[in-house]
Amino acid sequence: MSINEEKTNINQNDHEIDTLTNDRLIKDHSYDGIRELDNDLPPWWKWLFYITIIFAIIYMLGLWVFDWDSLYQEKEYNKEVAEAVKTAPKQQVQVELKVLTDASSLENGKATYDKICQVCHLLDGGGLVGPNFTDDYWIHGNSLEKMFAVVENGVIEKGMIPYKDQLPPTQRLEVISYIITLRGTIPASPKAPQGELLDWPY
Amino acid sequence: MITNLKFMALEKFTYDNKLAKNFAVATILWGVVGFLVGLIAALAILWPEVSMKLPFLTFGRLRPLHTNAAIFAFVGNSIFTGIYYSMPRLLKTPMFSQKLGKIHFWGWQLIIVLAAVTLMAGITTGKEYAELEWPIDILIAGIWVVFGWNMIATIIKRRVQHIYVAIWFYLATFVTVAVLHIVNSFELPISLFKSYSLYSGVQDALVQWWYGHNAVAFFLTTPVLGLMYYFLPKAANRPIYSYKLSIIHFWALIFLYIWAGPHHLLYSSIPDWTQALGVVFSVVLIAPSWGGMINGLLTLRGAWDKVRQDPVLKMFVVGVTSYGMSTFEGPLLSLKSVNAISHFTDWTIAHVHIGTLGWNGMMAFGMLYWLFPRFYKVKLYSTSLANTHFWLATLGMLFFAIPLYFAGFTQALMWKQFTPEGFLKYTNFLETYTQIRPMHMLRAVGGVMYLTGAGIMVYNLIKTAGAGKFVRFENDEAPAREVKPHGNETWHRRLERKPVLFTIWALVAILIGGIVEFVPMFLVKSNVPTISSVQPYTPLELEGRDIYIREGCYNCHSQMIRPFRSEVERYGEYSKSGEFIYDHPFQWGSRRTGPDLARIGVKTTKNYKPDSWHYEHLVNPQKTNIQSIMPPYPWLVENDMDIESIPKKIRAMQTLGVPYPKGYDEKAIDDLKKQAHEIASGLRASGIEVEDQKKIIALIAYMQRLGTDISKNAGSASK
Ligand code: HEM
């Protein structure tokens, strides 16, 4: 507060100096003993401010005047998809339908199963929402072709999702080959049989 | 320094320290509670068993409890401590009314207790950081007015001519928080414990994040800058680096901050122009924010030797530096290309904790260590314990944040990664969580360190208090304020003589941004293109939605598919603004601890699940996947839904503009029962024993409805 009676403007000649920094103190600024220095804004700070303002102006012009695609998310998305279709189209390579028995394929199959299929068929294949894989009862048949078709196209009305767009054919074949190995194992709490009793073709 | 004081008539007066001390004690108490709840929440993500199948210990309820406790209880009380201590001294007058102060104190503590009880009970509006239901909202508004009234009346009866920069920040805080709280809390009550947001969908999102972002700005930032401007120069005994910088950064900060809210909604369904405003105003905020930081740090020039010895100053330095870091990172996160990665991940959580643990926590701790010896007229019990606290807090913060940065980045990249054949590499969401789980463990270790530090502080301060005697009254003297001509003062200096005018200008500054963003959103139709196939929820789905809100599912699940190839591939067609018009409130979420649910009901999407799966999963998520971190909700099978309230809810929705046919409230219960019976029969057919009226049926109906409106041919499963 101003306690100096004579003048409130700062007189160049009788200002106080902060002894530690040699900066000028503002004369009538003292609040509960807190003084203020008369320093200017640091130039780098001012430049930072100006540059960000210029950035902002250009950005808004880009949106409103120049119609930059990258500022419209729908255009950006369409571009991303078009590019993906060109450079990395979803490939549905044909696989030979043959039960895989080599260790690495079965391992891959198990990995897929444990990540994706177990949420409905359970880890040990005992079945929960989806049917039990350890028994000899099958809703859609137990031939490789039939199983492959179910996994590819799903049975959406019953809650089995199509995996056509989620897993490439090789991975589907691997996971089915793994399921085939589950038959005859003893799950913790097997689901009651669903479908028909079929001969085991493998 | 001021030599001619003695020539003037001095008036004697007394400061009453009781309020500041009470608030300080509350700060410490709620701080420890808030950190502890944070830690329990951190453990509950890691091990769902921590929730012990108790509704109030599930993550969905713990997270709002933690954020409310940390922000409004811990930081709130610390702000009031500092304000009630510094304001009378800066204005050379006791507070206007000790009684108003007392009402403020007890009112605020009551609000905190009510908040804790209601949030744990699942009573929530479902809007982040504004979860409290309408009766508490009204109480908050009332107590806030008491606080502001006392503050402004004190300023008016001050003895100093001009108001100091700390007071500017307190005033701006008061008006802005009042505006934010009131505008965001407009809701239609249907009972004492339940209301619906007046806004819906895109508009609700915009208002909510205007509020949410500015809660950070005007509750966690501006008042704490005010505290910095008092306690830092006091503790260092140094003059403020630059008065000019104070002016520029103050006005720039409050004017610009308000605009930046949409940076929480980048790539969401809000219009591109709104997003762009959020981006540019965030970027322009760097300099004004750093203005505060450099005015704090450069005030310490000439005192760095002191900083090395004094734990108070050390904490202030880390606090102010953390402020600088988070205000640099914030604008970075507002760039769309960065946000595309950071949003919905732990990157955000890391970011907010640099701000809260670093800036808010350290400023509060430093202030408490400075105040207690003064309250009790003794030396601090132990400087070395304070130093230990300093290191635990600093390292705890780093242990907290660094793993989360890593986790956020890792998870985002996993979400986006495609195989050369064009399939998502990590189809299973849980895989991407399991990968970052170790990082969450490290985060919990950081939390334990931070909490331990706070525990040491409690001990140190109790010992300090025990060694002295509380000095309630302190005398001071100053000349009366006479209205003197302003001479050739600058325009700003003149404004500092007129606190009411100052407040009005601050109000104008903070209103502009909000108005420019809201008015077109509410009035111009093209901002929310309608989609004719979007229909209101059925009564059962509405009930399910209320359960979703009540259990706090939005704390882990988003409902917003962004227009990226990877998200469309994983979750289905990206979200459109017209889909949310009946969502009072919106439920877009802010962190994907679990997968997005915007189209979980759409049969052509990859994460579609049948009713029976939802049942099994909700009752025991670890059954459907042992690695799941979702807590089990067995009470959904035991408890009945609230059927009686349905007509009231339908009428409330009609009032809010949802086009149910006239008189539908009377038919709603029948429709609800019919749909519930259909779903329950389906479940019973697949061997699940469940009754029609259980809560889980409504929640399943809601799940199966989500996202289906714009893909009619896919239909919803329950039909
Ligand atoms: C022991 C110390 C703390 C721990 C262990 C902790 C833990 C957590 C956890 C687990 C979350 C939820 C994260 C998620 O969604 O994945 C969270 C969120 C949050 N915490 Fe803390 N916290 C602590 C201290 C604080 C403090 C001191 C503050 C403020 C003063 C704070 C403010 C917040 C905020 C604002 C969020 C919300 C983030 C968002 O919206 O995404 N926390 N914290």
CSV table of C-alpha atoms and ligand atoms in Angstrom, one decimal, chain B residues 34-43 45 59 63 66-67 70-71 74-75 128-129 209 216 220 346 348-349 352-353 355-357 360-361 400 404 440 443-444 446-448 450-451 555 590-591 593, ligand 1:
chain,number,residue,atom,x,y,z
B,34,GLY,CA,-7.9,-39.3,0.3
B,35,PHE,CA,-4.5,-40.9,-0.3
B,36,LEU,CA,-5.5,-44.0,1.4
B,37,VAL,CA,-8.6,-44.4,-0.7
B,38,GLY,CA,-6.4,-43.8,-3.8
B,39,LEU,CA,-4.2,-46.6,-2.6
B,40,ILE,CA,-7.1,-49.0,-2.1
B,41,ALA,CA,-8.4,-48.1,-5.5
B,42,ALA,CA,-5.0,-48.8,-7.0
B,43,LEU,CA,-4.9,-52.2,-5.3
B,45,ILE,CA,-7.6,-52.6,-10.0
B,59,PHE,CA,-13.3,-49.6,-8.2
B,63,ARG,CA,-12.5,-43.8,-7.9
B,66,HIS,CA,-10.8,-40.8,-4.2
B,67,THR,CA,-11.0,-38.0,-6.6
B,70,ALA,CA,-8.4,-35.6,-2.9
B,71,ILE,CA,-9.7,-32.6,-4.8
B,74,PHE,CA,-7.7,-32.3,0.8
B,75,VAL,CA,-6.9,-29.5,-1.7
B,128,GLU,CA,-16.9,-37.1,-13.3
B,129,TYR,CA,-15.8,-34.7,-10.5
B,209,TRP,CA,-15.7,-31.0,-19.5
B,216,VAL,CA,-8.6,-28.2,-12.4
B,220,LEU,CA,-6.5,-26.9,-8.2
B,346,ASP,CA,-2.8,-44.2,-18.0
B,348,THR,CA,-3.8,-39.1,-18.4
B,349,ILE,CA,-3.6,-40.5,-14.9
B,352,VAL,CA,-3.0,-35.5,-13.3
B,353,HIS,CA,-0.8,-36.9,-10.6
B,355,GLY,CA,-0.3,-31.9,-10.9
B,356,THR,CA,-1.9,-33.2,-7.8
B,357,LEU,CA,0.8,-35.0,-6.0
B,360,ASN,CA,-1.2,-29.4,-4.9
B,361,GLY,CA,0.3,-31.9,-2.5
B,400,PHE,CA,3.7,-43.2,-9.4
B,404,LEU,CA,2.1,-44.9,-15.8
B,440,HIS,CA,0.2,-50.6,-11.9
B,443,ARG,CA,2.3,-47.2,-9.2
B,444,ALA,CA,0.9,-48.6,-6.0
B,446,GLY,CA,4.6,-44.9,-5.4
B,447,GLY,CA,1.3,-44.4,-3.6
B,448,VAL,CA,2.6,-46.2,-0.5
B,450,TYR,CA,3.6,-40.8,-0.8
B,451,LEU,CA,1.2,-42.0,1.9
B,555,ASN,CA,-15.1,-45.2,-14.3
B,590,SER,CA,-12.3,-40.9,-19.6
B,591,ARG,CA,-10.2,-44.1,-19.0
B,593,THR,CA,-9.5,-49.7,-17.8
C,1,HEM,C1,-1.4,-42.0,-2.3
C,1,HEM,C2,-1.6,-41.2,-3.3
C,1,HEM,C3,-2.5,-41.5,-4.4
C,1,HEM,C4,-2.8,-42.7,-5.1
C,1,HEM,C5,-2.3,-44.1,-4.8
C,1,HEM,C6,-3.8,-42.4,-6.1
C,1,HEM,C7,-4.4,-43.3,-7.0
C,1,HEM,C8,-5.3,-43.0,-8.0
C,1,HEM,C9,-6.0,-43.9,-8.8
C,1,HEM,C10,-5.8,-45.5,-8.7
C,1,HEM,C11,-6.7,-43.3,-9.7
C,1,HEM,C12,-7.6,-43.8,-10.8
C,1,HEM,C13,-6.7,-44.2,-11.9
C,1,HEM,C14,-7.4,-44.9,-13.1
C,1,HEM,O1,-8.5,-44.5,-13.5
C,1,HEM,O2,-6.8,-45.9,-13.6
C,1,HEM,C15,-6.6,-41.9,-9.4
C,1,HEM,C16,-7.2,-40.9,-10.1
C,1,HEM,C17,-7.1,-39.5,-9.8
C,1,HEM,N1,-6.4,-39.0,-8.7
C,1,HEM,FE1,-5.2,-40.0,-7.4
C,1,HEM,N2,-4.0,-41.0,-6.1
C,1,HEM,C18,-3.2,-40.5,-5.1
C,1,HEM,C19,-3.2,-39.1,-4.7
C,1,HEM,C20,-3.9,-38.1,-5.4
C,1,HEM,C21,-3.9,-36.7,-5.0
C,1,HEM,C22,-3.0,-36.1,-3.8
C,1,HEM,C23,-4.7,-36.0,-5.8
C,1,HEM,C24,-5.1,-34.6,-5.8
C,1,HEM,C25,-4.7,-33.7,-4.9
C,1,HEM,C26,-5.2,-37.0,-6.7
C,1,HEM,C27,-6.1,-36.7,-7.8
C,1,HEM,C28,-6.6,-37.6,-8.7
C,1,HEM,C29,-7.4,-37.3,-9.9
C,1,HEM,C30,-7.8,-35.9,-10.3
C,1,HEM,C31,-7.7,-38.5,-10.5
C,1,HEM,C32,-8.6,-38.7,-11.8
C,1,HEM,C33,-7.9,-39.0,-13.0
C,1,HEM,C34,-8.8,-39.0,-14.2
C,1,HEM,O3,-9.8,-38.4,-14.3
C,1,HEM,O4,-8.5,-39.9,-15.1
C,1,HEM,N3,-4.7,-38.2,-6.4
C,1,HEM,N4,-5.7,-41.7,-8.3
